[in-house]
Tab-separated table of C-alpha atoms in Angstrom:
chain	number	residue	atom	x	y	z
A	1	GLU	CA	13.599	-130.081	-76.278
A	2	VAL	CA	14.986	-128.863	-72.962
A	3	GLN	CA	17.008	-131.514	-71.166
A	4	LEU	CA	18.746	-131.329	-67.804
A	5	VAL	CA	20.804	-134.320	-66.730
A	6	GLU	CA	22.272	-134.456	-63.243
A	7	SER	CA	25.163	-136.637	-62.162
A	8	GLY	CA	27.597	-137.045	-59.303
A	9	GLY	CA	25.365	-138.254	-56.505
A	10	GLY	CA	26.253	-141.158	-54.261
A	11	LEU	CA	26.905	-142.388	-50.755
A	12	VAL	CA	29.220	-140.210	-48.675
A	13	GLN	CA	30.184	-140.198	-45.016
A	14	PRO	CA	29.251	-137.326	-42.699
A	15	GLY	CA	31.793	-134.541	-43.085
A	16	GLY	CA	32.588	-135.601	-46.625
A	17	SER	CA	32.338	-133.801	-49.938
A	18	LEU	CA	30.724	-134.343	-53.306
A	19	ARG	CA	30.391	-132.478	-56.585
A	20	LEU	CA	27.160	-132.572	-58.542
A	21	SER	CA	26.930	-131.661	-62.211
A	22	CYS	CA	24.036	-130.786	-64.489
A	23	ALA	CA	24.378	-130.912	-68.267
A	24	ALA	CA	21.907	-128.724	-70.116
A	25	SER	CA	20.686	-128.840	-73.698
A	26	GLY	CA	17.815	-127.643	-75.847
A	27	PHE	CA	17.912	-123.971	-74.826
A	28	THR	CA	20.293	-121.000	-74.747
A	29	PHE	CA	21.944	-121.842	-71.435
A	30	ASN	CA	23.603	-118.489	-70.868
A	31	ASP	CA	20.285	-116.619	-71.053
A	32	TYR	CA	18.815	-118.148	-67.898
A	33	ALA	CA	19.431	-118.442	-64.191
A	34	MET	CA	19.850	-121.974	-62.875
A	35	HIS	CA	19.112	-123.579	-59.528
A	36	TRP	CA	19.502	-126.617	-57.325
A	37	VAL	CA	16.416	-127.806	-55.459
A	38	ARG	CA	16.430	-130.832	-53.176
A	39	GLN	CA	13.855	-133.224	-51.812
A	40	ALA	CA	14.536	-135.423	-48.807
A	41	PRO	CA	12.949	-138.890	-48.969
A	42	GLY	CA	9.191	-138.577	-48.516
A	43	LYS	CA	9.429	-134.830	-47.907
A	44	GLY	CA	8.734	-131.579	-49.740
A	45	LEU	CA	10.832	-129.341	-51.948
A	46	GLU	CA	13.636	-127.130	-50.639
A	47	TRP	CA	15.446	-124.568	-52.775
A	48	VAL	CA	19.182	-124.930	-52.176
A	49	ALA	CA	21.059	-122.479	-54.389
A	50	GLY	CA	20.737	-120.352	-57.482
A	51	VAL	CA	23.025	-118.566	-59.925
A	52	SER	CA	22.040	-115.836	-62.363
A	53	TRP	CA	22.768	-116.068	-66.088
A	54	ASN	CA	26.121	-114.258	-65.737
A	55	SER	CA	27.065	-115.614	-62.276
A	56	ASN	CA	26.888	-112.099	-60.820
A	57	THR	CA	24.121	-113.108	-58.434
A	58	ILE	CA	24.483	-116.249	-56.350
A	59	ASP	CA	22.315	-117.159	-53.369
A	60	TYR	CA	22.015	-120.044	-50.956
A	61	ALA	CA	19.525	-121.333	-48.467
A	62	ASP	CA	20.616	-120.713	-44.890
A	63	SER	CA	20.755	-124.470	-44.310
A	64	VAL	CA	23.654	-124.863	-46.765
A	65	LYS	CA	25.359	-121.457	-46.698
A	66	GLY	CA	29.084	-121.797	-46.080
A	67	ARG	CA	29.052	-125.512	-46.932
A	68	PHE	CA	27.765	-125.643	-50.515
A	69	SER	CA	29.029	-123.728	-53.534
A	70	VAL	CA	27.162	-123.305	-56.822
A	71	SER	CA	28.801	-122.398	-60.119
A	72	ARG	CA	28.149	-122.552	-63.823
A	73	ASP	CA	30.178	-122.830	-67.010
A	74	ASN	CA	28.241	-121.236	-69.854
A	75	ALA	CA	30.689	-122.501	-72.469
A	76	LYS	CA	30.055	-126.072	-71.334
A	77	LYS	CA	26.323	-125.492	-70.690
A	78	SER	CA	26.791	-126.951	-67.248
A	79	LEU	CA	25.761	-126.212	-63.676
A	80	TYR	CA	27.627	-127.468	-60.639
A	81	LEU	CA	27.104	-127.840	-56.922
A	82	HIS	CA	29.994	-128.539	-54.601
A	83	LEU	CA	28.802	-130.005	-51.328
A	84	SER	CA	31.112	-130.109	-48.325
A	85	SER	CA	30.853	-130.750	-44.584
A	86	LEU	CA	27.941	-132.999	-45.410
A	87	ARG	CA	25.414	-133.928	-42.740
A	88	PRO	CA	22.845	-136.746	-42.618
A	89	GLU	CA	20.106	-134.144	-43.093
A	90	ASP	CA	21.582	-133.303	-46.515
A	91	THR	CA	20.388	-136.698	-47.741
A	92	ALA	CA	18.050	-135.935	-50.617
A	93	LEU	CA	17.357	-136.112	-54.307
A	94	TYR	CA	19.032	-133.058	-55.811
A	95	TYR	CA	17.306	-131.536	-58.816
A	96	CYS	CA	18.831	-129.160	-61.321
A	97	ALA	CA	16.224	-126.638	-62.446
A	98	LYS	CA	16.150	-124.001	-65.160
A	99	ASP	CA	14.756	-120.596	-64.263
A	100	ARG	CA	12.100	-118.915	-66.319
A	101	GLY	CA	14.292	-115.805	-66.545
A	102	ALA	CA	17.819	-114.448	-66.228
A	103	TYR	CA	17.462	-113.906	-62.491
A	104	PHE	CA	15.496	-115.685	-59.788
A	105	GLN	CA	11.901	-116.338	-60.692
A	106	ASN	CA	10.438	-119.809	-61.081
A	107	PHE	CA	11.607	-123.193	-62.252
A	108	ASP	CA	10.163	-124.156	-65.617
A	109	TYR	CA	12.241	-127.252	-66.400
A	110	TRP	CA	13.688	-129.852	-64.059
A	111	GLY	CA	16.059	-132.767	-64.367
A	112	GLN	CA	15.279	-136.178	-62.929
A	113	GLY	CA	17.599	-135.638	-59.981
A	114	THR	CA	20.676	-137.259	-58.500
A	115	LEU	CA	20.523	-138.920	-55.091
A	116	VAL	CA	22.911	-137.908	-52.328
A	117	THR	CA	23.010	-140.142	-49.265
A	118	VAL	CA	25.012	-139.037	-46.238
A	119	SER	CA	25.567	-141.915	-43.859
A	120	ALA	CA	28.321	-143.627	-41.938
B	1	GLU	CA	11.861	-116.077	-44.425
B	2	ILE	CA	8.441	-116.238	-46.019
B	3	VAL	CA	6.532	-119.271	-44.754
B	4	LEU	CA	3.945	-120.731	-47.118
B	5	THR	CA	1.192	-122.815	-45.522
B	6	GLN	CA	-0.841	-125.043	-47.812
B	7	SER	CA	-4.255	-126.459	-47.023
B	8	PRO	CA	-5.611	-128.985	-46.854
B	9	ALA	CA	-2.738	-131.412	-46.422
B	10	THR	CA	-4.731	-134.050	-48.280
B	11	LEU	CA	-7.739	-133.632	-50.545
B	12	SER	CA	-9.797	-136.661	-51.572
B	13	LEU	CA	-11.955	-136.155	-54.652
B	14	SER	CA	-13.331	-138.072	-57.613
B	15	PRO	CA	-12.549	-137.551	-61.299
B	16	GLY	CA	-14.836	-134.910	-62.746
B	17	GLU	CA	-15.086	-132.972	-59.506
B	18	GLY	CA	-13.538	-129.548	-58.994
B	19	ALA	CA	-10.595	-128.984	-56.663
B	20	THR	CA	-9.564	-125.923	-54.680
B	21	LEU	CA	-6.111	-125.819	-53.103
B	22	SER	CA	-4.973	-122.975	-50.855
B	23	CYS	CA	-1.633	-121.377	-50.097
B	24	ARG	CA	-1.204	-118.702	-47.429
B	25	ALA	CA	1.946	-116.593	-47.073
B	26	SER	CA	3.275	-115.330	-43.735
B	27	HIS	CA	3.883	-111.894	-45.285
B	28	SER	CA	2.671	-110.169	-48.429
B	29	ILE	CA	4.301	-111.557	-51.569
B	30	ALA	CA	2.391	-109.397	-54.050
B	31	ASN	CA	1.828	-111.608	-57.124
B	32	PHE	CA	5.069	-113.602	-56.937
B	33	LEU	CA	3.501	-117.008	-56.435
B	34	ALA	CA	3.802	-120.169	-58.512
B	35	TRP	CA	2.281	-123.655	-58.388
B	36	TYR	CA	3.917	-126.985	-59.251
B	37	GLN	CA	2.572	-130.497	-59.724
B	38	GLN	CA	4.618	-133.526	-58.744
B	39	LYS	CA	3.559	-137.044	-59.620
B	40	LEU	CA	5.010	-140.042	-57.813
B	41	GLY	CA	8.556	-140.736	-58.933
B	42	GLN	CA	8.714	-137.690	-61.195
B	43	ALA	CA	10.263	-134.250	-61.074
B	44	PRO	CA	7.985	-131.302	-60.339
B	45	ARG	CA	6.269	-129.506	-63.214
B	46	LEU	CA	5.552	-125.785	-63.312
B	47	LEU	CA	1.816	-125.175	-63.698
B	48	ILE	CA	1.182	-121.545	-62.821
B	49	TYR	CA	3.469	-118.543	-62.248
B	50	ASP	CA	2.829	-114.977	-61.125
B	51	VAL	CA	-0.442	-116.128	-59.499
B	52	SER	CA	-2.467	-116.782	-62.634
B	53	LYS	CA	-0.275	-117.295	-65.714
B	54	ARG	CA	-0.332	-120.832	-67.060
B	55	ALA	CA	3.002	-122.325	-68.047
B	56	THR	CA	3.525	-123.735	-71.517
B	57	GLY	CA	1.329	-126.726	-72.249
B	58	VAL	CA	-0.727	-126.555	-69.048
B	59	PRO	CA	-4.413	-127.330	-69.662
B	60	ALA	CA	-6.986	-124.582	-69.191
B	61	ARG	CA	-8.695	-126.517	-66.380
B	62	PHE	CA	-5.866	-125.276	-64.125
B	63	SER	CA	-6.222	-121.710	-62.909
B	64	GLY	CA	-4.699	-119.582	-60.185
B	65	SER	CA	-5.933	-116.587	-58.253
B	66	GLY	CA	-5.214	-114.470	-55.210
B	67	SER	CA	-2.966	-111.661	-54.043
B	68	GLU	CA	-0.793	-110.480	-51.148
B	69	THR	CA	-1.057	-113.433	-48.726
B	70	ASP	CA	-3.877	-115.692	-49.914
B	71	PHE	CA	-3.737	-117.745	-53.084
B	72	THR	CA	-5.749	-120.510	-54.696
B	73	LEU	CA	-5.120	-123.157	-57.338
B	74	THR	CA	-8.343	-124.364	-58.920
B	75	ILE	CA	-8.748	-127.445	-61.079
B	76	SER	CA	-12.120	-127.150	-62.740
B	77	SER	CA	-12.828	-130.824	-63.511
B	78	LEU	CA	-10.350	-133.431	-62.319
B	79	GLU	CA	-8.821	-135.810	-64.818
B	80	PRO	CA	-7.220	-139.089	-63.640
B	81	GLU	CA	-3.744	-137.674	-64.371
B	82	ASP	CA	-4.303	-134.706	-62.007
B	83	PHE	CA	-3.968	-136.777	-58.844
B	84	ALA	CA	-0.577	-135.764	-57.497
B	85	VAL	CA	1.100	-133.508	-54.929
B	86	TYR	CA	0.895	-129.760	-55.490
B	87	TYR	CA	3.343	-127.193	-54.133
B	88	CYS	CA	3.203	-123.408	-54.055
B	89	GLN	CA	6.413	-121.342	-54.262
B	90	GLN	CA	7.224	-117.671	-53.667
B	91	ARG	CA	9.971	-115.523	-55.163
B	92	SER	CA	9.080	-112.235	-53.483
B	93	ARG	CA	11.799	-112.368	-50.842
B	94	TRP	CA	14.998	-114.331	-50.386
B	95	PRO	CA	15.151	-117.201	-49.835
B	96	ILE	CA	12.843	-118.781	-52.351
B	97	THR	CA	10.467	-120.987	-50.360
B	98	PHE	CA	7.929	-123.704	-51.051
B	99	GLY	CA	4.814	-124.733	-49.222
B	100	GLN	CA	4.721	-128.184	-47.651
B	101	GLY	CA	2.428	-129.547	-50.339
B	102	THR	CA	-1.168	-130.722	-50.782
B	103	ARG	CA	-1.735	-134.330	-51.772
B	104	LEU	CA	-4.674	-134.681	-54.153
B	105	GLU	CA	-5.868	-138.291	-54.009
B	106	ILE	CA	-8.605	-140.280	-55.657
B	107	LYS	CA	-11.651	-140.785	-53.462
């Protein structure tokens, strides 16, 4: 059974930093691209960042480029997102999502999310 | 950026009825369109990818169609568990984008 478990969310002040983690199990982690997708309270879905199976391809949404950094550790079957220079508009539930393929396609499994709140 | 516009914003129907949800892309995205279902308090679930391919475990009452800029998700006969928010998503051009969602509610 595929499982994705996010952690690391919390309350942080504007301008602060946070590191999110996603622990994966139930599939061959290093065969698939992985992503972070966020959802602000009461709003829709926004793709944030993605990393290919071998980390050779990494992309970000314009809204987070230069502030967020995605990485993966295939040996630890883990995905990470480092968030910095946080803004109130970054407040959201952050989902870890498995791609259907090795590069960027669709998201066939999702975690339950970790909540990031940016507020003074 | 490819903008996906979903319509209607809200659809009110009764169990047993059929539902038709639309997604229009601002530019051609060929067949690189997917649909997700999100129930209240849950993570999204992949229903359809590449316009018309059902994901694992998705019932046959869900079907997708369309091409280029106009796409449709059809639910042939609504079950009580189908009432949720539905999102379309494109992977044709960076960045990956989602539509704003269609809320399917019980009439």
